[in-house]
Short mmCIF file of C-alpha atoms and ligand atoms in Angstrom, two decimals:
data_model
loop_
_atom_site.label_atom_id
_atom_site.label_comp_id
_atom_site.label_asym_id
_atom_site.label_seq_id
_atom_site.Cartn_x
_atom_site.Cartn_y
_atom_site.Cartn_z
CA UNK A 1 0.00 0.00 0.00
CA UNK A 2 1.21 3.51 -0.83
CA UNK A 3 -0.01 6.89 0.33
CA UNK A 4 0.49 9.98 -1.84
CA UNK A 5 -0.03 13.39 -0.30
CA UNK A 6 -0.02 16.79 -1.96
CA UNK A 7 -1.66 18.76 -4.76
CA UNK A 8 -3.76 16.60 -7.09
CA UNK A 9 -5.10 17.81 -10.44
CA UNK A 10 -7.60 15.79 -12.45
CA UNK A 11 -10.73 16.16 -14.56
CA UNK A 12 -14.15 14.88 -13.61
CA UNK A 13 -15.45 15.94 -17.04
CA UNK A 14 -14.39 18.38 -19.76
CA UNK A 15 -16.04 21.22 -17.84
CA UNK A 16 -14.87 20.16 -14.41
CA UNK A 17 -11.12 20.35 -13.78
CA UNK A 18 -10.31 19.93 -10.10
CA UNK A 19 -7.34 21.35 -8.22
CA UNK A 20 -7.29 19.46 -4.93
CA UNK A 21 -4.82 20.74 -2.32
CA UNK A 22 -3.37 18.60 0.49
CA UNK A 23 -4.93 15.49 -0.94
CA UNK A 24 -4.32 12.01 0.40
CA UNK A 25 -4.56 9.21 -2.14
CA UNK A 26 -4.06 5.58 -1.14
CA UNK A 27 -3.09 2.91 -3.67
CA UNK A 28 -3.32 -0.80 -2.98
CA UNK A 29 -2.29 -3.45 -5.52
CA UNK A 30 -2.34 -0.83 -8.26
CA UNK A 31 -5.82 0.45 -7.47
CA UNK A 32 -6.99 3.66 -5.86
CA UNK A 33 -8.70 2.71 -2.60
CA UNK A 34 -9.04 6.11 -0.95
CA UNK A 35 -8.92 9.80 -1.90
CA UNK A 36 -9.65 12.86 0.21
CA UNK A 37 -8.63 16.49 -0.24
CA UNK A 38 -7.64 18.78 2.62
CA UNK A 39 -6.81 15.60 4.47
CA UNK A 40 -5.01 14.89 7.73
CA UNK A 41 -2.19 12.78 6.31
CA UNK A 42 -1.04 11.35 9.65
CA UNK A 43 -4.51 10.16 10.49
CA UNK A 44 -4.95 8.51 7.11
CA UNK A 45 -1.55 6.86 7.33
CA UNK A 46 -2.57 5.35 10.66
CA UNK A 47 -6.03 4.36 9.49
CA UNK A 48 -4.59 2.41 6.57
CA UNK A 49 -1.56 1.20 8.55
CA UNK A 50 0.90 2.44 5.96
CA UNK A 51 4.58 2.37 6.87
CA UNK A 52 6.57 5.61 6.61
CA UNK A 53 8.62 4.47 3.60
CA UNK A 54 5.39 4.06 1.65
CA UNK A 55 4.24 7.62 2.23
CA UNK A 56 5.13 9.91 -0.68
CA UNK A 57 4.75 13.57 0.21
CA UNK A 58 4.91 15.84 -2.83
CA UNK A 59 7.12 18.91 -2.66
CA UNK A 60 5.87 22.47 -2.89
CA UNK A 61 6.16 22.71 -6.68
CA UNK A 62 4.98 19.22 -7.46
CA UNK A 63 1.56 17.91 -8.34
CA UNK A 64 0.01 14.56 -9.13
CA UNK A 65 -2.05 14.10 -12.30
CA UNK A 66 -3.46 11.12 -14.21
CA UNK A 67 -1.17 9.46 -16.75
CA UNK A 68 -1.52 10.70 -20.31
CA UNK A 69 -3.13 8.63 -23.04
CA UNK A 70 -2.00 8.48 -26.65
CA UNK A 71 -5.02 7.19 -28.54
CA UNK A 72 -3.20 6.83 -31.87
CA UNK A 73 0.47 6.09 -32.49
CA UNK A 74 2.28 3.96 -35.09
CA UNK A 75 5.15 2.29 -33.22
CA UNK A 76 7.16 1.31 -36.35
CA UNK A 77 6.98 4.82 -37.75
CA UNK A 78 8.95 6.07 -34.73
CA UNK A 79 11.99 5.52 -36.95
CA UNK A 80 10.71 8.22 -39.31
CA UNK A 81 9.64 10.77 -36.68
CA UNK A 82 10.74 14.21 -37.81
CA UNK A 83 11.31 13.72 -41.52
CA UNK A 84 9.47 12.81 -44.71
CA UNK A 85 6.81 15.46 -44.23
CA UNK A 86 6.91 16.80 -47.78
CA UNK A 87 4.07 14.69 -49.16
CA UNK A 88 0.36 14.42 -48.34
CA UNK A 89 -1.07 11.17 -46.97
CA UNK A 90 -1.26 8.82 -49.96
CA UNK A 91 2.12 9.78 -51.41
CA UNK A 92 3.65 9.82 -47.94
CA UNK A 93 2.46 6.27 -47.27
CA UNK A 94 4.05 4.97 -50.45
CA UNK A 95 7.31 6.87 -50.24
CA UNK A 96 8.13 6.74 -46.54
CA UNK A 97 5.76 4.64 -44.49
CA UNK A 98 5.25 1.35 -46.29
CA UNK A 99 8.99 0.88 -47.00
CA UNK A 100 9.80 1.45 -43.32
CA UNK A 101 6.99 -0.73 -42.00
CA UNK A 102 7.99 -3.57 -44.32
CA UNK A 103 11.26 -3.89 -42.38
CA UNK A 104 9.51 -5.13 -39.27
CA UNK A 105 9.67 -8.73 -40.41
CA UNK A 106 13.17 -8.41 -38.91
CA UNK A 107 12.75 -9.02 -35.19
CA UNK A 108 16.10 -7.45 -34.27
CA UNK A 109 15.11 -4.26 -36.01
CA UNK A 110 11.67 -4.39 -34.38
CA UNK A 111 13.23 -4.91 -30.96
CA UNK A 112 15.48 -1.88 -31.39
CA UNK A 113 12.66 0.43 -32.50
CA UNK A 114 9.88 -0.83 -30.25
CA UNK A 115 12.05 -0.70 -27.14
CA UNK A 116 12.81 2.94 -27.84
CA UNK A 117 9.27 3.99 -28.66
CA UNK A 118 7.83 2.38 -25.54
CA UNK A 119 10.60 3.71 -23.28
CA UNK A 120 10.48 7.21 -24.72
CA UNK A 121 6.72 7.64 -24.72
CA UNK A 122 6.59 6.33 -21.16
CA UNK A 123 9.29 8.82 -20.13
CA UNK A 124 7.15 11.49 -21.76
CA UNK A 125 4.21 10.54 -19.56
CA UNK A 126 2.24 8.32 -21.95
CA UNK A 127 0.99 5.70 -19.53
CA UNK A 128 -1.42 4.24 -22.09
CA UNK A 129 -0.75 3.92 -25.82
CA UNK A 130 -3.01 2.67 -28.60
CA UNK A 131 -0.44 1.27 -31.02
CA UNK A 132 -0.51 0.34 -34.65
CA UNK A 133 2.31 -2.14 -35.29
CA UNK A 134 2.79 -3.59 -38.81
CA UNK A 135 1.37 -6.58 -40.69
CA UNK A 136 4.01 -8.82 -39.08
CA UNK A 137 2.55 -10.98 -36.33
CA UNK A 138 5.80 -11.86 -34.58
CA UNK A 139 7.06 -8.31 -34.25
CA UNK A 140 3.61 -7.09 -33.17
CA UNK A 141 3.72 -9.71 -30.40
CA UNK A 142 7.19 -8.46 -29.53
CA UNK A 143 5.76 -4.94 -29.13
CA UNK A 144 3.31 -6.40 -26.61
CA UNK A 145 6.16 -8.13 -24.75
CA UNK A 146 8.20 -4.91 -24.64
CA UNK A 147 5.28 -2.79 -23.40
CA UNK A 148 4.71 -5.37 -20.67
CA UNK A 149 8.39 -5.51 -19.70
CA UNK A 150 8.95 -1.76 -19.58
CA UNK A 151 5.58 -1.25 -17.93
CA UNK A 152 3.31 0.66 -20.29
CA UNK A 153 -0.42 0.07 -20.58
CA UNK A 154 -0.86 -0.71 -24.25
CA UNK A 155 -3.29 -1.77 -26.90
CA UNK A 156 -1.28 -3.44 -29.64
CA UNK A 157 -2.61 -3.78 -33.16
CA UNK A 158 -1.21 -6.10 -35.77
CA UNK A 159 -2.15 -4.23 -38.93
CA UNK A 160 -4.41 -5.96 -41.46
CA UNK A 161 -4.36 -4.95 -45.15
CA UNK A 162 -5.11 -7.03 -48.23
CA UNK A 163 -5.46 -4.62 -51.17
CA UNK A 164 -4.05 -1.46 -52.76
CA UNK A 165 -0.74 -1.90 -50.99
CA UNK A 166 2.72 -2.48 -52.46
CA UNK A 167 3.66 -6.06 -53.39
CA UNK A 168 6.34 -6.09 -50.72
CA UNK A 169 3.93 -5.09 -47.96
CA UNK A 170 0.53 -6.74 -48.26
CA UNK A 171 -1.30 -9.79 -46.95
CA UNK A 172 -3.38 -12.32 -48.77
CA UNK A 173 -6.91 -12.23 -47.34
CA UNK A 174 -7.17 -15.76 -45.95
CA UNK A 175 -3.76 -15.62 -44.30
CA UNK A 176 -4.52 -12.12 -42.98
CA UNK A 177 -7.54 -13.51 -41.14
CA UNK A 178 -5.60 -16.47 -39.76
CA UNK A 179 -2.68 -14.30 -38.69
CA UNK A 180 -4.82 -11.80 -36.81
CA UNK A 181 -6.68 -14.53 -34.96
CA UNK A 182 -3.35 -16.17 -34.02
CA UNK A 183 -2.11 -12.80 -32.88
CA UNK A 184 -5.11 -12.18 -30.62
CA UNK A 185 -5.07 -15.67 -29.13
CA UNK A 186 -1.31 -15.60 -28.52
CA UNK A 187 -1.24 -12.14 -26.95
CA UNK A 188 -4.28 -12.87 -24.78
CA UNK A 189 -2.71 -16.16 -23.66
CA UNK A 190 0.26 -14.28 -22.21
CA UNK A 191 -2.17 -12.76 -19.71
CA UNK A 192 -0.31 -9.47 -19.49
CA UNK A 193 -2.45 -7.40 -17.12
CA UNK A 194 -1.98 -4.13 -19.00
CA UNK A 195 -1.46 -5.18 -22.62
CA UNK A 196 -4.27 -6.14 -24.97
CA UNK A 197 -4.59 -6.92 -28.66
CA UNK A 198 -6.65 -4.59 -30.85
CA UNK A 199 -8.16 -5.31 -34.26
CA UNK A 200 -6.45 -2.96 -36.72
CA UNK A 201 -7.61 -2.74 -40.31
CA UNK A 202 -5.26 -0.07 -41.68
CA UNK A 203 -8.00 1.89 -43.45
CA UNK A 204 -10.74 1.40 -46.00
CA UNK A 205 -8.44 1.82 -49.00
CA UNK A 206 -6.13 -1.06 -48.11
CA UNK A 207 -8.80 -3.43 -46.78
CA UNK A 208 -11.40 -5.39 -48.71
CA UNK A 209 -14.95 -5.42 -47.37
CA UNK A 210 -14.67 -9.15 -46.86
CA UNK A 211 -11.53 -8.79 -44.74
CA UNK A 212 -13.12 -6.03 -42.67
CA UNK A 213 -16.25 -8.12 -42.05
CA UNK A 214 -14.08 -10.99 -40.86
CA UNK A 215 -12.17 -8.63 -38.59
CA UNK A 216 -15.36 -7.33 -37.00
CA UNK A 217 -16.43 -10.91 -36.28
CA UNK A 218 -13.11 -11.57 -34.57
CA UNK A 219 -13.43 -8.37 -32.54
CA UNK A 220 -16.79 -9.61 -31.27
CA UNK A 221 -15.55 -13.17 -30.69
CA UNK A 222 -12.59 -12.07 -28.57
CA UNK A 223 -14.19 -8.89 -27.18
CA UNK A 224 -11.33 -6.64 -28.25
CA UNK A 225 -11.08 -3.00 -29.28
CA UNK A 226 -10.95 -1.87 -32.90
CA UNK A 227 -8.89 0.95 -34.39
CA UNK A 228 -8.54 2.34 -37.88
CA UNK A 229 -8.42 5.65 -39.76
CA UNK A 230 -11.25 7.71 -41.22
CA UNK A 231 -11.64 10.86 -43.27
CA UNK A 232 -8.10 12.17 -42.90
CA UNK A 233 -7.48 13.69 -46.31
CA UNK A 234 -9.82 14.72 -49.16
CA UNK A 235 -8.10 12.51 -51.77
CA UNK A 236 -8.21 9.55 -49.38
CA UNK A 237 -11.95 10.06 -48.74
CA UNK A 238 -12.67 10.08 -52.45
CA UNK A 239 -10.66 6.92 -53.16
CA UNK A 240 -12.09 5.06 -50.15
CA UNK A 241 -15.71 5.67 -51.14
CA UNK A 242 -15.02 4.87 -54.81
CA UNK A 243 -13.53 1.49 -53.83
CA UNK A 244 -16.49 0.29 -51.77
CA UNK A 245 -19.53 0.17 -53.97
CA UNK A 246 -22.86 0.66 -52.29
CA UNK A 247 -21.40 2.62 -49.39
CA UNK A 248 -22.92 6.05 -48.96
CA UNK A 249 -19.87 7.66 -47.39
CA UNK A 250 -16.63 6.84 -45.54
CA UNK A 251 -18.30 6.00 -42.23
CA UNK A 252 -20.83 3.82 -44.03
CA UNK A 253 -17.97 1.59 -45.22
CA UNK A 254 -17.10 0.74 -41.63
CA UNK A 255 -20.77 0.54 -40.65
CA UNK A 256 -21.38 -2.03 -43.38
CA UNK A 257 -18.33 -3.97 -42.21
CA UNK A 258 -19.74 -3.96 -38.65
CA UNK A 259 -16.58 -2.30 -37.40
CA UNK A 260 -18.34 0.53 -35.56
CA UNK A 261 -18.71 -0.32 -31.88
CA UNK A 262 -18.39 1.38 -28.50
CA UNK A 263 -14.85 -0.05 -28.43
CA UNK A 264 -13.86 1.40 -31.81
CA UNK A 265 -11.65 4.45 -32.25
CA UNK A 266 -11.12 6.14 -35.61
CA UNK A 267 -8.17 8.43 -36.17
CA UNK A 268 -8.70 11.92 -37.64
CA UNK A 269 -12.32 12.35 -38.79
CA UNK A 270 -11.58 15.76 -40.29
CA UNK A 271 -14.10 15.74 -43.14
CA UNK A 272 -17.01 13.86 -41.58
CA UNK A 273 -20.50 15.01 -42.56
CA UNK A 274 -23.25 15.61 -39.99
CA UNK A 275 -24.82 12.35 -41.09
CA UNK A 276 -21.55 10.48 -40.48
CA UNK A 277 -21.23 12.03 -37.03
CA UNK A 278 -24.77 10.92 -36.27
CA UNK A 279 -23.89 7.35 -37.22
CA UNK A 280 -20.73 7.38 -35.10
CA UNK A 281 -22.71 8.71 -32.17
CA UNK A 282 -25.28 5.98 -32.60
CA UNK A 283 -22.56 3.32 -32.34
CA UNK A 284 -20.69 5.26 -29.59
CA UNK A 285 -17.58 5.14 -31.74
CA UNK A 286 -14.82 7.59 -30.81
CA UNK A 287 -12.33 9.80 -32.62
CA UNK A 288 -8.61 10.22 -32.05
CA UNK A 289 -7.64 13.80 -32.84
CA UNK A 290 -4.07 13.99 -34.17
CA UNK A 291 -3.39 17.68 -34.79
CA UNK A 292 0.39 17.53 -35.26
CA UNK A 293 -0.03 14.95 -38.02
CA UNK A 294 -2.94 16.85 -39.56
CA UNK A 295 -0.72 19.95 -39.81
CA UNK A 296 2.55 18.23 -40.70
CA UNK A 297 1.29 16.26 -43.69
CA UNK A 298 -1.28 18.97 -44.40
CA UNK A 299 -4.36 16.77 -44.05
CA UNK A 300 -6.58 19.51 -42.66
CA UNK A 301 -7.91 20.98 -39.43
CA UNK A 302 -10.36 18.94 -37.39
CA UNK A 303 -13.09 20.85 -35.58
CA UNK A 304 -13.00 19.01 -32.27
CA UNK A 305 -15.71 21.22 -30.76
CA UNK A 306 -18.09 20.11 -33.49
CA UNK A 307 -17.39 16.44 -32.79
CA UNK A 308 -17.88 16.94 -29.06
CA UNK A 309 -21.10 18.87 -29.61
CA UNK A 310 -22.36 15.83 -31.52
CA UNK A 311 -21.66 13.77 -28.41
CA UNK A 312 -18.53 11.93 -29.55
CA UNK A 313 -15.66 11.06 -27.25
CA UNK A 314 -12.45 12.59 -28.63
CA UNK A 315 -8.97 11.66 -27.40
CA UNK A 316 -5.58 12.95 -28.48
CA UNK A 317 -3.11 11.08 -30.66
CA UNK A 318 0.46 11.80 -31.66
CA UNK A 319 0.06 9.78 -34.89
CA UNK A 320 3.81 9.32 -35.11
CA UNK A 321 5.19 9.75 -37.73
CA UNK A 322 2.62 11.78 -39.66
CA UNK A 323 2.95 13.69 -36.40
CA UNK A 324 6.60 14.32 -35.69
CA UNK A 325 6.48 14.26 -31.88
CA UNK A 326 5.89 11.27 -29.60
CA UNK A 327 4.83 13.61 -26.78
CA UNK A 328 1.21 14.08 -25.75
CA UNK A 329 2.13 17.52 -24.41
CA UNK A 330 2.94 18.39 -28.01
CA UNK A 331 -0.43 17.00 -29.12
CA UNK A 332 -2.13 19.19 -26.51
CA UNK A 333 -0.39 22.31 -27.85
CA UNK A 334 -1.18 21.49 -31.47
CA UNK A 335 -4.82 20.85 -30.52
CA UNK A 336 -5.03 24.33 -28.97
CA UNK A 337 -3.32 25.95 -31.96
CA UNK A 338 -5.50 24.22 -34.56
CA UNK A 339 -8.59 25.15 -32.58
CA UNK A 340 -7.44 28.78 -32.36
CA UNK A 341 -6.89 28.89 -36.11
CA UNK A 342 -10.32 27.38 -36.77
CA UNK A 343 -11.93 29.93 -34.47
CA UNK A 344 -10.77 32.74 -36.78
CA UNK A 345 -13.42 31.74 -39.28
CA UNK A 346 -16.14 31.02 -36.72
CA UNK A 347 -18.67 33.20 -34.99
CA UNK A 348 -17.69 35.06 -31.84
CA UNK A 349 -19.31 32.57 -29.50
CA UNK A 350 -17.13 29.72 -30.80
CA UNK A 351 -14.91 28.52 -27.97
CA UNK A 352 -11.50 27.28 -29.08
CA UNK A 353 -9.98 24.52 -26.97
CA UNK A 354 -8.00 25.77 -23.99
CA UNK A 355 -5.46 24.17 -21.67
CA UNK A 356 -8.19 22.72 -19.45
CA UNK A 357 -9.92 21.09 -22.41
CA UNK A 358 -6.76 19.45 -23.71
CA UNK A 359 -5.80 18.32 -20.20
CA UNK A 360 -9.12 16.48 -20.13
CA UNK A 361 -8.59 15.08 -23.64
CA UNK A 362 -5.16 13.75 -22.73
CA UNK A 363 -6.44 11.97 -19.61
CA UNK A 364 -10.09 11.10 -18.93
CA UNK A 365 -11.21 12.04 -22.46
CA UNK A 366 -8.63 9.67 -23.94
CA UNK A 367 -9.70 6.90 -21.57
CA UNK A 368 -13.34 7.38 -22.54
CA UNK A 369 -12.39 7.35 -26.22
CA UNK A 370 -10.71 3.97 -25.70
CA UNK A 371 -13.72 2.64 -23.81
CA UNK A 372 -11.82 2.42 -20.51
CA UNK A 373 -13.07 5.58 -18.81
CA UNK A 374 -14.28 3.44 -15.93
CA UNK A 375 -10.78 2.01 -15.41
CA UNK A 376 -8.33 4.92 -15.79
CA UNK A 377 -8.27 8.63 -16.71
CA UNK A 378 -8.70 10.28 -13.33
CA UNK A 379 -8.42 9.53 -9.63
CA UNK A 380 -11.51 7.75 -8.41
CA UNK A 381 -11.77 4.93 -5.93
CA UNK A 382 -11.72 1.62 -7.79
CA UNK A 383 -9.73 2.89 -10.78
CA UNK A 384 -6.19 1.78 -11.60
CA UNK A 385 -3.50 4.18 -10.45
CA UNK A 386 -1.89 5.51 -13.64
CA UNK A 387 -0.27 8.78 -12.65
CA UNK A 388 2.46 11.33 -13.17
CA UNK A 389 4.32 13.40 -10.61
CA UNK A 390 5.03 16.75 -12.24
CA UNK A 391 7.87 18.85 -10.86
CA UNK A 392 7.43 22.46 -11.92
CA UNK A 393 10.67 23.49 -10.22
CA UNK A 394 12.95 21.77 -12.73
CA UNK A 395 15.93 23.98 -13.43
CA UNK A 396 16.35 23.05 -17.11
CA UNK A 397 14.02 24.00 -19.92
CA UNK A 398 11.69 26.88 -20.70
CA UNK A 399 9.35 26.72 -17.75
CA UNK A 400 9.85 29.67 -15.38
CA UNK A 401 8.03 30.09 -12.07
CA UNK A 402 7.31 33.41 -10.37
CA UNK A 403 6.12 34.17 -6.89
CA UNK A 404 2.40 34.09 -6.13
CA UNK A 405 1.28 32.54 -9.39
CA UNK A 406 -2.04 30.73 -9.31
CA UNK A 407 -1.94 26.98 -9.76
CA UNK A 408 -4.23 27.39 -12.78
CA UNK A 409 -1.59 29.54 -14.47
CA UNK A 410 1.13 27.10 -13.51
CA UNK A 411 -0.75 24.19 -15.04
CA UNK A 412 -1.24 26.23 -18.20
CA UNK A 413 2.49 26.98 -18.24
CA UNK A 414 3.37 23.33 -17.85
CA UNK A 415 1.08 22.33 -20.70
CA UNK A 416 2.59 24.99 -22.97
CA UNK A 417 6.22 24.88 -21.84
CA UNK A 418 6.90 21.64 -19.97
CA UNK A 419 8.63 18.54 -21.29
CA UNK A 420 9.73 15.10 -20.13
CA UNK A 421 12.25 16.61 -17.71
CA UNK A 422 9.40 17.95 -15.57
CA UNK A 423 7.74 14.53 -15.42
CA UNK A 424 9.68 13.22 -12.48
CA UNK A 425 7.77 9.99 -11.82
CA UNK A 426 5.44 7.85 -13.90
CA UNK A 427 3.15 5.17 -12.44
CA UNK A 428 1.27 2.53 -14.37
CA UNK A 429 -1.12 0.34 -12.39
CA UNK A 430 0.65 1.48 -9.23
CA UNK A 431 4.18 0.64 -10.40
CA UNK A 432 6.81 3.37 -10.84
CA UNK A 433 8.23 2.96 -14.35
CA UNK A 434 9.93 6.22 -15.34
CA UNK A 435 13.37 5.42 -14.00
CA UNK A 436 13.48 2.04 -15.69
CA UNK A 437 12.20 3.44 -18.98
CA UNK A 438 14.71 6.30 -18.92
CA UNK A 439 17.56 3.87 -18.23
CA UNK A 440 16.52 1.61 -21.10
CA UNK A 441 16.39 4.61 -23.41
CA UNK A 442 19.75 5.95 -22.26
CA UNK A 443 21.46 2.62 -22.87
CA UNK A 444 19.92 2.38 -26.33
CA UNK A 445 20.92 5.92 -27.22
CA UNK A 446 24.46 5.59 -25.89
CA UNK A 447 25.13 2.68 -28.18
CA UNK A 448 23.52 -0.51 -27.05
CA UNK A 449 22.63 -2.47 -30.09
CA UNK A 450 23.01 0.46 -32.41
CA UNK A 451 26.34 -0.76 -33.73
CA UNK A 452 24.88 -4.06 -34.82
CA UNK A 453 21.53 -2.78 -36.05
CA UNK A 454 21.34 -0.45 -38.97
CA UNK A 455 18.40 1.90 -38.42
CA UNK A 456 18.45 3.99 -41.56
ZN1 ZN B 501 -2.37 6.92 -38.19
#
C-alpha cells in the first residue's frame, strides 16, 4: 500500500477540472482505494496502517495528475519521426511509411525500434498507448512483450491490409484472417495485465470489405477494441468511397463492415458530414484527434468542438510519424493551436480549446475514447493508479516560475512549456516505471545495439 499526499489535479469531465490541495490518495495493488482532499495525512496513514517508507509527500512545486493517453500512435513509424513530411497522406504512405513498416519482419530491427518507442513515450508521460504495429505478427507480439516488460499500458494492433498496398507489404486475405486470430489468441494467452490486442484494419483503401467483415467478427468473438483511420485527407476520402460500392460515405464503409462499436476508435475524422457524425454517435464510436499529423502532412484541421457537440468522445493522438512528436504535451499544444486557427473563421461565441480542455482530452477524455473511462483517466476509488508526478521546479528547460502565481496559471504553463524533464515519476497500475524506462532509453541511445543494427 502507498499513500500519496499533496496537490492533485484531475478532470471529472471536460467542464470540471479539479485542483485538490493537500490530498491524500491511497493505492493498494495498483488500485486507488481512498482519496480525500484537505486531508489529515497522519490520520490517514494510521487508518490504513501504511509504513513511513510508503508515504510519498509531494514537494511544494509538485503535483500529481493522471497518466496521459496516446489514442493513436504507429510504433514502427517512430523511426521516421521528424522527416518525410513533404508529401500528403497517400504519397507519404508509399514513399516513406510502407517501406519502413515492411522492415519489421526483422525481429532485431523491431526490438530496437519498439524498445525505444515504448521507453520514450513512457518517459514522456504516456501511460497508455493505442499502437498500430505492422502486418508482421511476430514483431507485433514483440511490441506487446516490450510494453509489458517496460511497464506501459498498451493496446497493440497487428495491422491488417489485403489490397491497394505495395507487393512487398501486403497480406493475402485468408492468411490475414488467420494471422490476426493467431495474434489475438497468442497475446491474450500471455495474460499481461496491462497489454491487450486490438483489431487494426489499416484503413478502407487497403482493406477489402470481406476482410473487414471478418475482422469485425473476430473483434466480437474475442471482445477486443478496434482501431482504424477515417476521413483524414480529401483525396483519401474520395478513393475510399469509390472502392467500396454501395457505401454512402466513408463511415458507411465501416458501418457495413460492422466495425463501428463502442470499443472502436477512428483516427482523424476531419471531413465527416453531420450524417456520419450521427452514425458514429449511434454506435458510440470515438475519434482520435491527431493535430500535429494533420498539420505536418497537411491533411486539414479537425473541428473538435463540433465532434464533441455531436456527443462523440475525442482523445488525443500523436500519430507518429505523420505527427513528428511522440509527446502528448505536443499534441495538446497542437490541438489548442488548430482550434485557435479554426476559431478565426467562426462566430464570436465559438470557444476554441483551452489548456483545461486538452488536459481532459489527454487523460479522462482519452480513456473514454478507448472505452476504458471506468478504469483509468482520473483519480476515483476503484480505478487503476496511472499517474504522473510533475515537478514544476525543474531547473532546465523553458518553464519559469514566479512568486504568487495561481496553480491554474502554472498548469497552463506546464502544458505549454513543460517537457519530459518535468515529469519526475510515472506510475502505471501502481508501479513506478519512469526510471526504468529512462535507463533503457539511455542505454539504447548511448550505443547498445546500435552498432549491430542499422536503423536507416
Ligand atoms: Zn495513423
